[in-house]
Coordinates of C-alpha atoms and ligand atoms in Angstrom, one line a residue:
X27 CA -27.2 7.8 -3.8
X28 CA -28.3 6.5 -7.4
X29 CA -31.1 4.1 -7.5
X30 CA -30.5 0.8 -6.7
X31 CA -31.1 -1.6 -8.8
X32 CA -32.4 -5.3 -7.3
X33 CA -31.1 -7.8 -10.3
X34 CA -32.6 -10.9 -10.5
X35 CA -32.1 -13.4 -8.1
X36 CA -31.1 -16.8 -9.2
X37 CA -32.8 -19.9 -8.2
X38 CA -31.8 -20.9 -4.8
X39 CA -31.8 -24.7 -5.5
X40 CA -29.2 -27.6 -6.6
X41 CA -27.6 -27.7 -9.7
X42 CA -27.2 -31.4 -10.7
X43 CA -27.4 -33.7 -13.5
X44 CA -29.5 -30.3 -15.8
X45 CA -32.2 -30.1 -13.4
X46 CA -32.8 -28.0 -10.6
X47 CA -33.9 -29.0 -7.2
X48 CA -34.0 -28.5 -3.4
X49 CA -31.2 -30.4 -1.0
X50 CA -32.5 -33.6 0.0
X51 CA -33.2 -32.6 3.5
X52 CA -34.9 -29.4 2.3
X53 CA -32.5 -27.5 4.5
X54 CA -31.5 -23.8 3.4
X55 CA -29.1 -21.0 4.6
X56 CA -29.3 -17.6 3.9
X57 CA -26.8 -15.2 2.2
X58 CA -26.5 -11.5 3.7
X59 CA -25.8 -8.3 2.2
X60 CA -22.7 -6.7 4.0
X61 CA -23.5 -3.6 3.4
X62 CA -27.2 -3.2 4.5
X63 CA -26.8 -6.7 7.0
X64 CA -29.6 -7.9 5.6
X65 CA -30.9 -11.0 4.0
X66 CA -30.8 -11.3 0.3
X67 CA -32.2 -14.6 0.2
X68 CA -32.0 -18.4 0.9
X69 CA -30.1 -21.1 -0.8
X70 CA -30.0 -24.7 -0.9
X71 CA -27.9 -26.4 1.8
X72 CA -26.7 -29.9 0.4
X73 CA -26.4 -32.9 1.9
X74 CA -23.5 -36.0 1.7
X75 CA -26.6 -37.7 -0.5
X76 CA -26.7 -34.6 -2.7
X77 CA -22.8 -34.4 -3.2
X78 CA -22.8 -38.3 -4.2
X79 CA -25.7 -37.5 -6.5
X80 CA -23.7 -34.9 -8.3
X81 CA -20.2 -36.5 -8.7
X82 CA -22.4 -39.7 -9.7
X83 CA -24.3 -37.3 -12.5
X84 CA -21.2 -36.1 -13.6
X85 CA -19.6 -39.4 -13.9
X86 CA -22.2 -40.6 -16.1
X87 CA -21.6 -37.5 -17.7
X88 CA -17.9 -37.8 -18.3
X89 CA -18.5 -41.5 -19.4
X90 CA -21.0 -41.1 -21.8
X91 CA -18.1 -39.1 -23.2
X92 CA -20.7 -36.4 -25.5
X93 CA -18.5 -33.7 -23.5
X94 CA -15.1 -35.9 -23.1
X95 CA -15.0 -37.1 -26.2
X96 CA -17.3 -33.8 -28.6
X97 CA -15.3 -32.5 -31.5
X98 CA -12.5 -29.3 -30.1
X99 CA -15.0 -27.2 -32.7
X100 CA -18.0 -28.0 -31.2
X101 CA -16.5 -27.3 -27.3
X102 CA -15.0 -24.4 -28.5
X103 CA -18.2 -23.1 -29.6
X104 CA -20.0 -23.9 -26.9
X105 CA -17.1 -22.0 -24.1
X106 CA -17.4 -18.9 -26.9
X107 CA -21.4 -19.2 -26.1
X108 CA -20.6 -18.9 -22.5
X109 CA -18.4 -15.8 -22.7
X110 CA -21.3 -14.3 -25.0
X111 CA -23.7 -15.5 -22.5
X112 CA -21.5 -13.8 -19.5
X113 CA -21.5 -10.6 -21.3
X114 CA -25.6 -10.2 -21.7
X115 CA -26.6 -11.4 -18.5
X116 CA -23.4 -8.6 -17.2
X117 CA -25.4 -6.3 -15.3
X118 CA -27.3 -9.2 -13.2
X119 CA -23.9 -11.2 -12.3
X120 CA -22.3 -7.5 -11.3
X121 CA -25.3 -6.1 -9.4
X122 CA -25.4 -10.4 -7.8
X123 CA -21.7 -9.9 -7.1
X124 CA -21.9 -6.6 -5.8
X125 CA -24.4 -7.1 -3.1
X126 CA -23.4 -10.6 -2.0
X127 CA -19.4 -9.5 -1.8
X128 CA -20.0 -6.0 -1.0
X129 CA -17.5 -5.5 -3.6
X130 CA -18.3 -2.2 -6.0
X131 CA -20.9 -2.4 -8.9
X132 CA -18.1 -0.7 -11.2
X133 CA -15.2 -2.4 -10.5
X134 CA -17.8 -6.1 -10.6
X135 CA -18.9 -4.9 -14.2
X136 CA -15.7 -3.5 -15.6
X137 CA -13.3 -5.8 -14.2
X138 CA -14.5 -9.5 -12.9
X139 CA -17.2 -9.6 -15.6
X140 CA -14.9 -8.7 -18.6
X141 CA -11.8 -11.0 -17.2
X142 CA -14.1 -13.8 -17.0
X143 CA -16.0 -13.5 -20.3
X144 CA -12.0 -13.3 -21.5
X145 CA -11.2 -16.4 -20.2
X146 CA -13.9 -18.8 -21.3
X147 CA -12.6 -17.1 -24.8
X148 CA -9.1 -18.2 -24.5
X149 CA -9.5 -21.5 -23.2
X150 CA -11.8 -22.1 -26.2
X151 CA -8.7 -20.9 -27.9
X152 CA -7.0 -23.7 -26.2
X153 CA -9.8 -26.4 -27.0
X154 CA -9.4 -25.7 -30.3
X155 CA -5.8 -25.8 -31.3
X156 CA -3.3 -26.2 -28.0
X157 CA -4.4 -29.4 -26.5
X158 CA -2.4 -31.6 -28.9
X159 CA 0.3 -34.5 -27.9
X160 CA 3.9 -34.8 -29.5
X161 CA 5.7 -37.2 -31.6
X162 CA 8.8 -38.4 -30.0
X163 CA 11.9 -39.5 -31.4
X164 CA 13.2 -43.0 -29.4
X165 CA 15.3 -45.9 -29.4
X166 CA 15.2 -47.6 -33.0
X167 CA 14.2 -51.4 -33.0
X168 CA 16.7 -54.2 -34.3
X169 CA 15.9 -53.5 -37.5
X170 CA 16.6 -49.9 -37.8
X171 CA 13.1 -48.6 -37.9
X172 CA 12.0 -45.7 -35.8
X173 CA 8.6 -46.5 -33.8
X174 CA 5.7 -44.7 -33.8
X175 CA 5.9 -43.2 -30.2
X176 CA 3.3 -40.0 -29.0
X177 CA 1.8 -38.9 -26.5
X178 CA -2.1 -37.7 -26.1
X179 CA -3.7 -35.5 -23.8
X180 CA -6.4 -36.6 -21.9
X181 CA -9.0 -35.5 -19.5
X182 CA -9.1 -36.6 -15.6
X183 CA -12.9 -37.3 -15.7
X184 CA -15.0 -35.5 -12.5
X185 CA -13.5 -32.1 -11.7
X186 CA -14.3 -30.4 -7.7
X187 CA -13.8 -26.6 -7.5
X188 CA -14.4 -24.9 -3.6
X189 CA -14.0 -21.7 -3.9
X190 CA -13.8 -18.6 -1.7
X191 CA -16.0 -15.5 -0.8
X192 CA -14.0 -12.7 -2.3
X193 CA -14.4 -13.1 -6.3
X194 CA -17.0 -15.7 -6.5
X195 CA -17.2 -15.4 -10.3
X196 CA -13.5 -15.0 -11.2
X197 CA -11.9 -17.7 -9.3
X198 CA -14.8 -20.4 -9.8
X199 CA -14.1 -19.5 -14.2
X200 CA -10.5 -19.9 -13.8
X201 CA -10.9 -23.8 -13.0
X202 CA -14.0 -24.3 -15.0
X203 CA -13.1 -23.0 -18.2
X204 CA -9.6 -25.0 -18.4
X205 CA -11.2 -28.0 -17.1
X206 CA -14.5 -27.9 -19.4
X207 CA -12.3 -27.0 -22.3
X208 CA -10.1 -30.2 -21.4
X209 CA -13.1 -32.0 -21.7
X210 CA -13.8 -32.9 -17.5
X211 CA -16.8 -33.0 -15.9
X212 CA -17.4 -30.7 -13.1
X213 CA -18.9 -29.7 -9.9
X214 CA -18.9 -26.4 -7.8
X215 CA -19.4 -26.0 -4.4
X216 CA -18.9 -21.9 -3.9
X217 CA -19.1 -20.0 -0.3
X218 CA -21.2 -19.9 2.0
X219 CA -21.0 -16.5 2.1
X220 CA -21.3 -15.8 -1.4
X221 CA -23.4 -18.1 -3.4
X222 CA -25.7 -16.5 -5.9
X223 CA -23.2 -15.8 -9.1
X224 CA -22.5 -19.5 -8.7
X225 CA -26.0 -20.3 -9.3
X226 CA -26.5 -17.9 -11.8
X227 CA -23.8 -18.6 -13.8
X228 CA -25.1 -22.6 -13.5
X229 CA -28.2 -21.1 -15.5
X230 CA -25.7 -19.7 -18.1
X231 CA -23.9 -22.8 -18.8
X232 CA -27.8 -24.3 -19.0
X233 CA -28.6 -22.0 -21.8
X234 CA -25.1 -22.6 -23.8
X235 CA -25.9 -26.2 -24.3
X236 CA -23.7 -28.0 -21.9
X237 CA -24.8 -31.3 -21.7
X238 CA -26.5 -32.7 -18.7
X239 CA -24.1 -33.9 -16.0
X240 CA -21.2 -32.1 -17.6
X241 CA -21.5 -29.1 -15.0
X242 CA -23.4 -29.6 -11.6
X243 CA -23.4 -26.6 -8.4
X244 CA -23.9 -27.6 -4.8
X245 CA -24.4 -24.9 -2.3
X246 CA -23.5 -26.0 1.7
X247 CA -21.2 -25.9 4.1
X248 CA -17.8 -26.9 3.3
X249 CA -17.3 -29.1 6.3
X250 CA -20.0 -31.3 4.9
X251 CA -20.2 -30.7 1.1
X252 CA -16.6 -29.6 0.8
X253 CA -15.6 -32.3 2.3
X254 CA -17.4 -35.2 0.9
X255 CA -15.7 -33.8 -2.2
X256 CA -12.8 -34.3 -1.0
X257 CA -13.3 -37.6 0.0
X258 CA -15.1 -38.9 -3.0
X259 CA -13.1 -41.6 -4.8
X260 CA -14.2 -40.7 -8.1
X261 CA -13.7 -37.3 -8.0
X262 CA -10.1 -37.0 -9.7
X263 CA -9.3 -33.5 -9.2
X264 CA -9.8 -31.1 -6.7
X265 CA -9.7 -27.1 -6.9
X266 CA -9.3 -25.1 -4.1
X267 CA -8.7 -21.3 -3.6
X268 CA -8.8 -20.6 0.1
X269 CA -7.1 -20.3 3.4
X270 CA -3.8 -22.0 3.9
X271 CA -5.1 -24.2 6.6
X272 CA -8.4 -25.6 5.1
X273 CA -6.0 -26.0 1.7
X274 CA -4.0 -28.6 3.9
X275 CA -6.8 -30.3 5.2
X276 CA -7.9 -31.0 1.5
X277 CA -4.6 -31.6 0.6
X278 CA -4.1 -34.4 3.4
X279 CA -7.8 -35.9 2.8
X280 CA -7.3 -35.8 -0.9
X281 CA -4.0 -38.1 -0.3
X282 CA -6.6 -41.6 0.3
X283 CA -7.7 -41.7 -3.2
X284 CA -4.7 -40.2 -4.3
X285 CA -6.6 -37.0 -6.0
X286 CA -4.8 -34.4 -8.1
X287 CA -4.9 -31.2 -6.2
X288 CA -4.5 -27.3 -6.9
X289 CA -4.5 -24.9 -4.2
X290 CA -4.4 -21.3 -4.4
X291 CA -4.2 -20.1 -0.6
X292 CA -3.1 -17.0 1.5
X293 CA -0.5 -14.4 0.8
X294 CA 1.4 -11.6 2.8
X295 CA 2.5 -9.9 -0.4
X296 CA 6.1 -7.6 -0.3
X297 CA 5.4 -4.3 -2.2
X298 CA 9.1 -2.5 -2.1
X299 CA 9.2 1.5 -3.1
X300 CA 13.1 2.4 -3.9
X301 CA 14.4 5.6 -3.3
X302 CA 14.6 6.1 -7.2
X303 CA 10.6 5.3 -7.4
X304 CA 8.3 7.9 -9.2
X305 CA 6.2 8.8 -6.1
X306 CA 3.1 9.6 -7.5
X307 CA 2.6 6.6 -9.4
X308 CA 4.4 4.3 -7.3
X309 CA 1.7 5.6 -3.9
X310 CA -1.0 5.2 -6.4
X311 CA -0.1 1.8 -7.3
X312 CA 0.7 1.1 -2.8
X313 CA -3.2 2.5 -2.6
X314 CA -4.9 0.0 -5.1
X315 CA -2.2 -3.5 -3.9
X316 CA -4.1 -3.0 -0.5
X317 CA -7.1 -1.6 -0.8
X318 CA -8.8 -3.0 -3.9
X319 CA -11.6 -5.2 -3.0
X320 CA -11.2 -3.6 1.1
X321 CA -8.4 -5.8 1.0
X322 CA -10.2 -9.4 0.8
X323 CA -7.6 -9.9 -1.9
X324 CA -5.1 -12.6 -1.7
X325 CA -2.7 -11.0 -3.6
X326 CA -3.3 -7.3 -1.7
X327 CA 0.2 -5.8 -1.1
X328 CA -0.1 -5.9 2.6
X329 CA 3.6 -5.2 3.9
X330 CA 4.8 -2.5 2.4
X331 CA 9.0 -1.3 2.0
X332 CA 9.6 1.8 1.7
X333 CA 13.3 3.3 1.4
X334 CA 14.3 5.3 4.2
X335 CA 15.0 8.5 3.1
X336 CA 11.2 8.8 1.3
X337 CA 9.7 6.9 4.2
X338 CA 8.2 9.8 5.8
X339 CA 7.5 11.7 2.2
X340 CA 5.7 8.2 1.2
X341 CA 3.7 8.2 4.1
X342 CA 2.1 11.5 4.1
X343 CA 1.2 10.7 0.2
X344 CA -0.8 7.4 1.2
X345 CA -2.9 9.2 3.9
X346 CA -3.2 12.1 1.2
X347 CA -3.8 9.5 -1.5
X348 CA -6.7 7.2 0.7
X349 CA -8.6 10.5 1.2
X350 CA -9.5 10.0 -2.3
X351 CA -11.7 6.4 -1.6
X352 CA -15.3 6.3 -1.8
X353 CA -16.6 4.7 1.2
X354 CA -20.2 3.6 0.6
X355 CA -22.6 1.2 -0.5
X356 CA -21.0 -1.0 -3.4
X357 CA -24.6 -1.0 -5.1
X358 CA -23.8 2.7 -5.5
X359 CA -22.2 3.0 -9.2
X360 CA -19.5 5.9 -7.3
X361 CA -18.8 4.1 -4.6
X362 CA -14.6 2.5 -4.8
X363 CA -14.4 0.5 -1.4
X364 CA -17.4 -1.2 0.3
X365 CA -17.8 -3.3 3.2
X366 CA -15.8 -6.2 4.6
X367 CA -17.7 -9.8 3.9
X368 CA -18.9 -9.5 7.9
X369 CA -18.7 -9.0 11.2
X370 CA -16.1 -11.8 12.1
X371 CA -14.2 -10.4 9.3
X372 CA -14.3 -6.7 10.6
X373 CA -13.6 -7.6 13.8
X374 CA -10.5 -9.0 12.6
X375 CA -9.3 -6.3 11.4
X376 CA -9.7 -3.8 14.4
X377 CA -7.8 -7.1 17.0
X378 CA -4.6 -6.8 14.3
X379 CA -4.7 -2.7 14.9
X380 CA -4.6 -3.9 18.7
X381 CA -2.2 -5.8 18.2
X382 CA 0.2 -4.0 16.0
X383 CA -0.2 -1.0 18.3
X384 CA 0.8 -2.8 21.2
X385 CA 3.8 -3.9 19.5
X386 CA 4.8 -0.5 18.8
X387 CA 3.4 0.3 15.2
X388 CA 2.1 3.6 14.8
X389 CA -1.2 4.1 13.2
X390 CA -0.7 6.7 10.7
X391 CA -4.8 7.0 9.1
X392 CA -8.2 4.5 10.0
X393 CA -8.2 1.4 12.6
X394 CA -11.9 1.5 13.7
X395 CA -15.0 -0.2 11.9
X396 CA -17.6 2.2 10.4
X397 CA -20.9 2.5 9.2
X398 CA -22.3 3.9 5.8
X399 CA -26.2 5.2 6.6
X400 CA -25.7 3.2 10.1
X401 CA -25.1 -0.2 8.5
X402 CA -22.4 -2.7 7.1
X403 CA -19.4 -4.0 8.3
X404 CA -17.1 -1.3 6.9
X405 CA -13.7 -1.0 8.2
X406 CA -11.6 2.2 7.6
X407 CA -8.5 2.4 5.2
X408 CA -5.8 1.5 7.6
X409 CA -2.1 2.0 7.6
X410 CA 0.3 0.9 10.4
X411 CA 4.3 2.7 10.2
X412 CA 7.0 1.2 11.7
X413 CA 5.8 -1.9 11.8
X414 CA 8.6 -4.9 12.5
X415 CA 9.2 -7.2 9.9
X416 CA 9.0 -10.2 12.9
X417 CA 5.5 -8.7 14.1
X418 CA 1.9 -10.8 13.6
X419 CA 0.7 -8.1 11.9
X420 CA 3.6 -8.4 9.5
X421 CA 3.8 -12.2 9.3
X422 CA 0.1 -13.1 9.6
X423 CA -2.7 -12.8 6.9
X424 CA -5.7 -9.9 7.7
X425 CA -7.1 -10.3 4.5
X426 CA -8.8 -6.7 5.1
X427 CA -7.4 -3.1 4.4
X428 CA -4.9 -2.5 6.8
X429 CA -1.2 -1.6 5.1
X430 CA 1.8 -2.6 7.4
X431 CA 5.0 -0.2 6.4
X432 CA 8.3 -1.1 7.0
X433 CA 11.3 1.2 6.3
X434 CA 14.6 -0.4 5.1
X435 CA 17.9 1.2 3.7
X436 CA 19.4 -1.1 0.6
X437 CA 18.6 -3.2 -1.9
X438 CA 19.9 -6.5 -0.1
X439 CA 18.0 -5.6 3.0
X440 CA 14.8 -4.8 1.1
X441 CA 15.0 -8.4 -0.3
X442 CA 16.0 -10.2 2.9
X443 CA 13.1 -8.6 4.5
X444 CA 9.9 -9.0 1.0
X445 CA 11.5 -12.7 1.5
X446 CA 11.2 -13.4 4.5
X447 CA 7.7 -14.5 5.2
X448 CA 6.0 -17.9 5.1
X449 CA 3.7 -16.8 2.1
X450 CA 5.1 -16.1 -1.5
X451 CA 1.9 -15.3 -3.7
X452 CA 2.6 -11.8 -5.1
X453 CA 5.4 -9.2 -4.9
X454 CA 6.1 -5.8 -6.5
X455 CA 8.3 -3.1 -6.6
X456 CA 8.5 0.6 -7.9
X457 CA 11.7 1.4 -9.6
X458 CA 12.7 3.5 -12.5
X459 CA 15.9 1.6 -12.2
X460 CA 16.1 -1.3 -15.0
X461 CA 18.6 -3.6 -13.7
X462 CA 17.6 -3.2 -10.2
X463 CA 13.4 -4.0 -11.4
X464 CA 14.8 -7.3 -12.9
X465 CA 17.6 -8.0 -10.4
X466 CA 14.8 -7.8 -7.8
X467 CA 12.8 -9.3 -9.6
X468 CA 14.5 -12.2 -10.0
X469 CA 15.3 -12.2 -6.2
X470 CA 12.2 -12.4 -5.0
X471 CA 10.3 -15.2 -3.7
X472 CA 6.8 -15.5 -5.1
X473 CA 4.7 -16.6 -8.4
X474 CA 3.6 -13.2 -9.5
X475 CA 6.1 -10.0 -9.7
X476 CA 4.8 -6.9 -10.5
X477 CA 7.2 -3.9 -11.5
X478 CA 6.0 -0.3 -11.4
X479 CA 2.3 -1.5 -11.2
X480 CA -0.1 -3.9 -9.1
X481 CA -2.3 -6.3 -9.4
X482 CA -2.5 -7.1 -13.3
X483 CA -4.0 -10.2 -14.0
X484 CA -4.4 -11.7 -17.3
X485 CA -6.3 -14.9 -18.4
X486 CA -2.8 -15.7 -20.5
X487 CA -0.8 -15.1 -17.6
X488 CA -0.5 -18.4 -14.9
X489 CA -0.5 -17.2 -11.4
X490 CA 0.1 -19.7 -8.5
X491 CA 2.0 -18.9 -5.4
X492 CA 5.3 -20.3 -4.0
X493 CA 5.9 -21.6 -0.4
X494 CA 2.9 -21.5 1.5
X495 CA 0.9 -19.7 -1.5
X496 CA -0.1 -22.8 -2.7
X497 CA 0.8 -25.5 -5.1
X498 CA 0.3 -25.3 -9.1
X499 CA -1.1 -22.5 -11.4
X500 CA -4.3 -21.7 -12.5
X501 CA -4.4 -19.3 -16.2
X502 CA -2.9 -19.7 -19.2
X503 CA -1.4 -22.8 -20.9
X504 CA 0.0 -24.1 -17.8
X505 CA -3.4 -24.4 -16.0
X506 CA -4.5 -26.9 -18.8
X507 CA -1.4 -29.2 -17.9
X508 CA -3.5 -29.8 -14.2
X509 CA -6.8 -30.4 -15.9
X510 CA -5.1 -33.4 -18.5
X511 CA -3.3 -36.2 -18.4
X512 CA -0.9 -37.2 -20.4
X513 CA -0.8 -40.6 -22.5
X514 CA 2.3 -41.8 -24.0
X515 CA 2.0 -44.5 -27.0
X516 CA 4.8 -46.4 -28.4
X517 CA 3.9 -48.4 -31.8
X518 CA 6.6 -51.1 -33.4
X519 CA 6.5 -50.2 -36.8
X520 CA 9.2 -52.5 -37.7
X521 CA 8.2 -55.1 -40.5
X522 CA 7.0 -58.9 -39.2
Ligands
NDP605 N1 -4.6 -17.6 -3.2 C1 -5.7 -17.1 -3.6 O1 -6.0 -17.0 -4.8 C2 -6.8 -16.7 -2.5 C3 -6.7 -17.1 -1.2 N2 -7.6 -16.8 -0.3 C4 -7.5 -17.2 1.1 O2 -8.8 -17.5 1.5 C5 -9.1 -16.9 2.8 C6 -10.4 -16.3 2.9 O3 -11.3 -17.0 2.2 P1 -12.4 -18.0 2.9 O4 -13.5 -18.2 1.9 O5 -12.7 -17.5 4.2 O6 -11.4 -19.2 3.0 P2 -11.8 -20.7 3.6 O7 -10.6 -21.4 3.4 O8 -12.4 -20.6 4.9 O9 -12.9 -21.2 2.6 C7 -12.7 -21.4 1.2 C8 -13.7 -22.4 0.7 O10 -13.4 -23.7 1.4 C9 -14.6 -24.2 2.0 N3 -14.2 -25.0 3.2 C10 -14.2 -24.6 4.4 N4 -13.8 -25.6 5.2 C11 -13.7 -26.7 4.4 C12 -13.3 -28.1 4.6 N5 -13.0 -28.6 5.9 N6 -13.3 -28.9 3.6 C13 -13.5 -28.5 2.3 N7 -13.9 -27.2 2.1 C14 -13.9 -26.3 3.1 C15 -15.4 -23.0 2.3 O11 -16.8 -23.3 2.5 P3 -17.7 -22.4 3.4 O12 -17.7 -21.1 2.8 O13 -19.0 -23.2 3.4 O14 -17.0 -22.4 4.8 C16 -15.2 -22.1 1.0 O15 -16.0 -22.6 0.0 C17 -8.0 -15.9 3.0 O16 -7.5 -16.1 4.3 C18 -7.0 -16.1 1.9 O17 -5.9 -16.6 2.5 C19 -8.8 -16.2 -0.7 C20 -8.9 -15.8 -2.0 C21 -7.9 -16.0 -3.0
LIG606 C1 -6.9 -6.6 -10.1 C2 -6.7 -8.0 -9.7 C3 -7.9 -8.8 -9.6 C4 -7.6 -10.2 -9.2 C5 -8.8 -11.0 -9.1 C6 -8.7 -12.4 -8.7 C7 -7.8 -12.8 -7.6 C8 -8.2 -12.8 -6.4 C9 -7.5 -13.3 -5.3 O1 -6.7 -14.2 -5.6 O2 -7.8 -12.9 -4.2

């Protein structure tokens, strides 16, 4: 194995108001490496006191109105200083990333660091020239005269972001860069789990000049600092990426003070290969959708619908293809699939293989945790044939790497089944048939289709599920809509 590297740790304290300190009851928790199940190191564990101390910091902060109210020059600079930022401090936040996710060193530092530095680019893009209102043409007055009537686009004021364990540093930038460059205030509470790019990327925003206040990080639990978020009347907008059920909670206790809410939640994702596919790519593309990240991917192509005259050719490629992983420690700059983010999560995994085999599926490669060099809460590549459409292992979120296949024989019934599920996050499908890749497309029910690849993901691009994927979009143009509010001003012009 090549030398690991131990990056530097951040500070395990509070982030609030620019200054650094411990929770108010001095109270920590520790974060664990999944591979090596051992400690990293210890982190702040907030209190209610702490959360009202940050919304009231960034309050003041929004108030005071040097962020809400700076120059779009001056804010874009100061986003463009954070993407700069990002990109020297790259090999800490991947090698942080990396041993707190169990997620691989390369994939940390070529993908998650690059797509984020990306996007704190492009919304200063957007602070700087696509945040205006509109003139509107309207009734004229008595005399003829058009009034002046526009609309302005303005921020909501203190911004809330909970965020989940599997890409700490991608879906925490994808709701602070719209809302910073929108001019909010904002707080993050990240994972338990997986706290330390949160607080290293609090550092970063430190050294690119935000303003004190403007961006605050509180590590805890999310029943108490979560939470208290969510129940804070002058927080105006919440964030959430997450699981569908704790995204209804905040949904229902966000309803009291009448909050503005995104959620980005759970997914069962439809990935269809047609007869008419080009194999080699199309298993390629089957391999990454549910194994990328060991499957702790919301938008991993879990069910997959394979035509039935290639159904058993397909299969024998994926077992062929999955020989091909690197199983080992995600510190290790080879390694391609690393641990799940613990044990709760691995065990998971193997009750769903119970479970689908009792129901008749039949397990074609893996089903069992593993150990790399007798540690870490590995669990093999799995893929379950056969699998009904109607089964729990078909309907129900793993949110690990175990691939449900499902044969089908036309085009209708290949839609019938992608659609029906109570999740519509992602789908694909692997044609070299044009009508039928937009026909389908078209067809099916979710907020991000995929034809003859997986998983792109683009700062420009929104992405937001439908059904219960979640509600809103986060990325591009249309994120910005969520972070604003919109001001409409009518002025009589006519003469007195
Ligand atoms: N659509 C998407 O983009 C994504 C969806 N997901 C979904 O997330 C799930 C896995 O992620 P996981 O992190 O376990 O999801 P959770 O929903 O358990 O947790 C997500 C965040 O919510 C916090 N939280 C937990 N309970 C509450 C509460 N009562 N009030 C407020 N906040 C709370 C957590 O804090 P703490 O860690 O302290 O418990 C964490 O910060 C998957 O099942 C998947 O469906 C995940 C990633 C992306
Ligand atoms: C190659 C796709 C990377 C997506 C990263 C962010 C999304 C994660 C998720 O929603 O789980």
């Amino acid at each position: 194995m090549a030398t690991l590297i131990t990056p530097n740790l951040p500070k395990g304290q509070l982030f609030i108001d620019g200054v650094w300190r411990d929770s108010g009851d001095g109270r920590t928790s520790a974060t664990f490496n999944p591979a090596t199940e051992t400690e990293i190191m210890k982190v702040a564990k907030a209190t209610e006191q702490d959360v009202n101390d940050a919304v009231e910091a960034a309050h003041k902060a929004f108030e005071d109105s040097q962020w809400s109210k700076m120059g779009p020059h001056e804010r874009a600079s100061i986003l463009s200083k954070i993407a700069d930022l990002i990109e020297a401090n790259a090999d800490d936040l991947a090698r942080l990333e990396a041993m707190d996710v169990g997620k691989p060193l390369q994939f940390a530092r070529s993908f998650d660091i690059t797509f984020i530095a990306n996007l704190f680019r492009f919304y200063a893009g957007v602070a700087r020239g696509r945040m205006d209102g509109a003139t509107r043409l309207v009734t004229p007055g008595a005399d003829g005269e058009m009034p002046l009537a526009y609309t302005r686009k303005e921020p909501l004021g203190v911004v809330a972001a909970i965020t989940p364990f599997n890409f700490p540093m991608i879906l925490s930038c994808t709701k602070i860069a719209p809302a910073l460059a929108a001019g909010n205030t904002f707080i993050h509470k990240p994972a338990s789990a997986t706290p330390l790019t949160a607080l290293k990327m609090a550092e970063i925003f430190e050294e690119a000049g935000l303003p004190n206040g403007v961006f605050n990080v509180i590590t805890g639990s999310g029943g108490t600092v979560g939470n208290a978020l969510v129940e804070h009347p002058k927080v105006k907008k919440i964030a959430f990426t997450g699981s569908t059920d704790v995204g209804k909670g905040i949904l229902r206790g966000s309803a009291e003070s009448l909050k503005k809410v995104t959620l980005e939640l759970g997914g069962k994702s439809p990935h269809i290969i047609f007869n008419d596919a080009n194999l080699e790519t199309a298993v390629q593309h089957a391999m990454f959708a549910i194994f990328f990240n060991k499957g702790e991917f919301c938008m991993a192509g879990s069910r997959l619908l394979v035509q039935k005259d290639i159904y058993e050719d397909v299969l024998d490629r994926l077992v062929e293809v999955s020989k091909a992983l690197v199983i080992g420690n995600p510190m290790d700059p080879d390694t391609t699939y690393g641990p799940q983010i613990d044990l709760d999560a691995q065990k998971n995994c193997e009750n769903y293989v119970d479970l689908a085999i009792a129901d008749g599926a039949r397990l074609i490669t893996g089903g069992k945790p593993m150990k790399v060099d007798g540690k870490g809460f590995y669990f093999e590549p799995t893929i379950l044939a056969d699998v009904k459409n109607t089964s729990r292992v078909a309907q129900e979120e793993i949110f690990g790497p175990v691939l449900v296949v499902t044969p089908f024989e036309t085009e209708e019934e290949a839609i019938a089944l992608a659609n029906d599920s109570q999740y519509g996050l992602a789908a694909g499908l692997q044609t070299e048939n044009l009508g039928r890749a937009h026909r389908v497309a078209h067809a099916l029910e979710a907020g991000m289709i995929w034809i003859n690849t997986w998983g792109q993901f683009d700062s420009a691009l929104p992405f937001g599920g439908y059904k219960a994927s979640g509600i809103g979009r986060e990325q591009g143009i249309e994120a910005m809509d969520s972070y604003m509010q919109t001001k409409s001003v009518f002025a009589d012009i006519s003469k007195r």
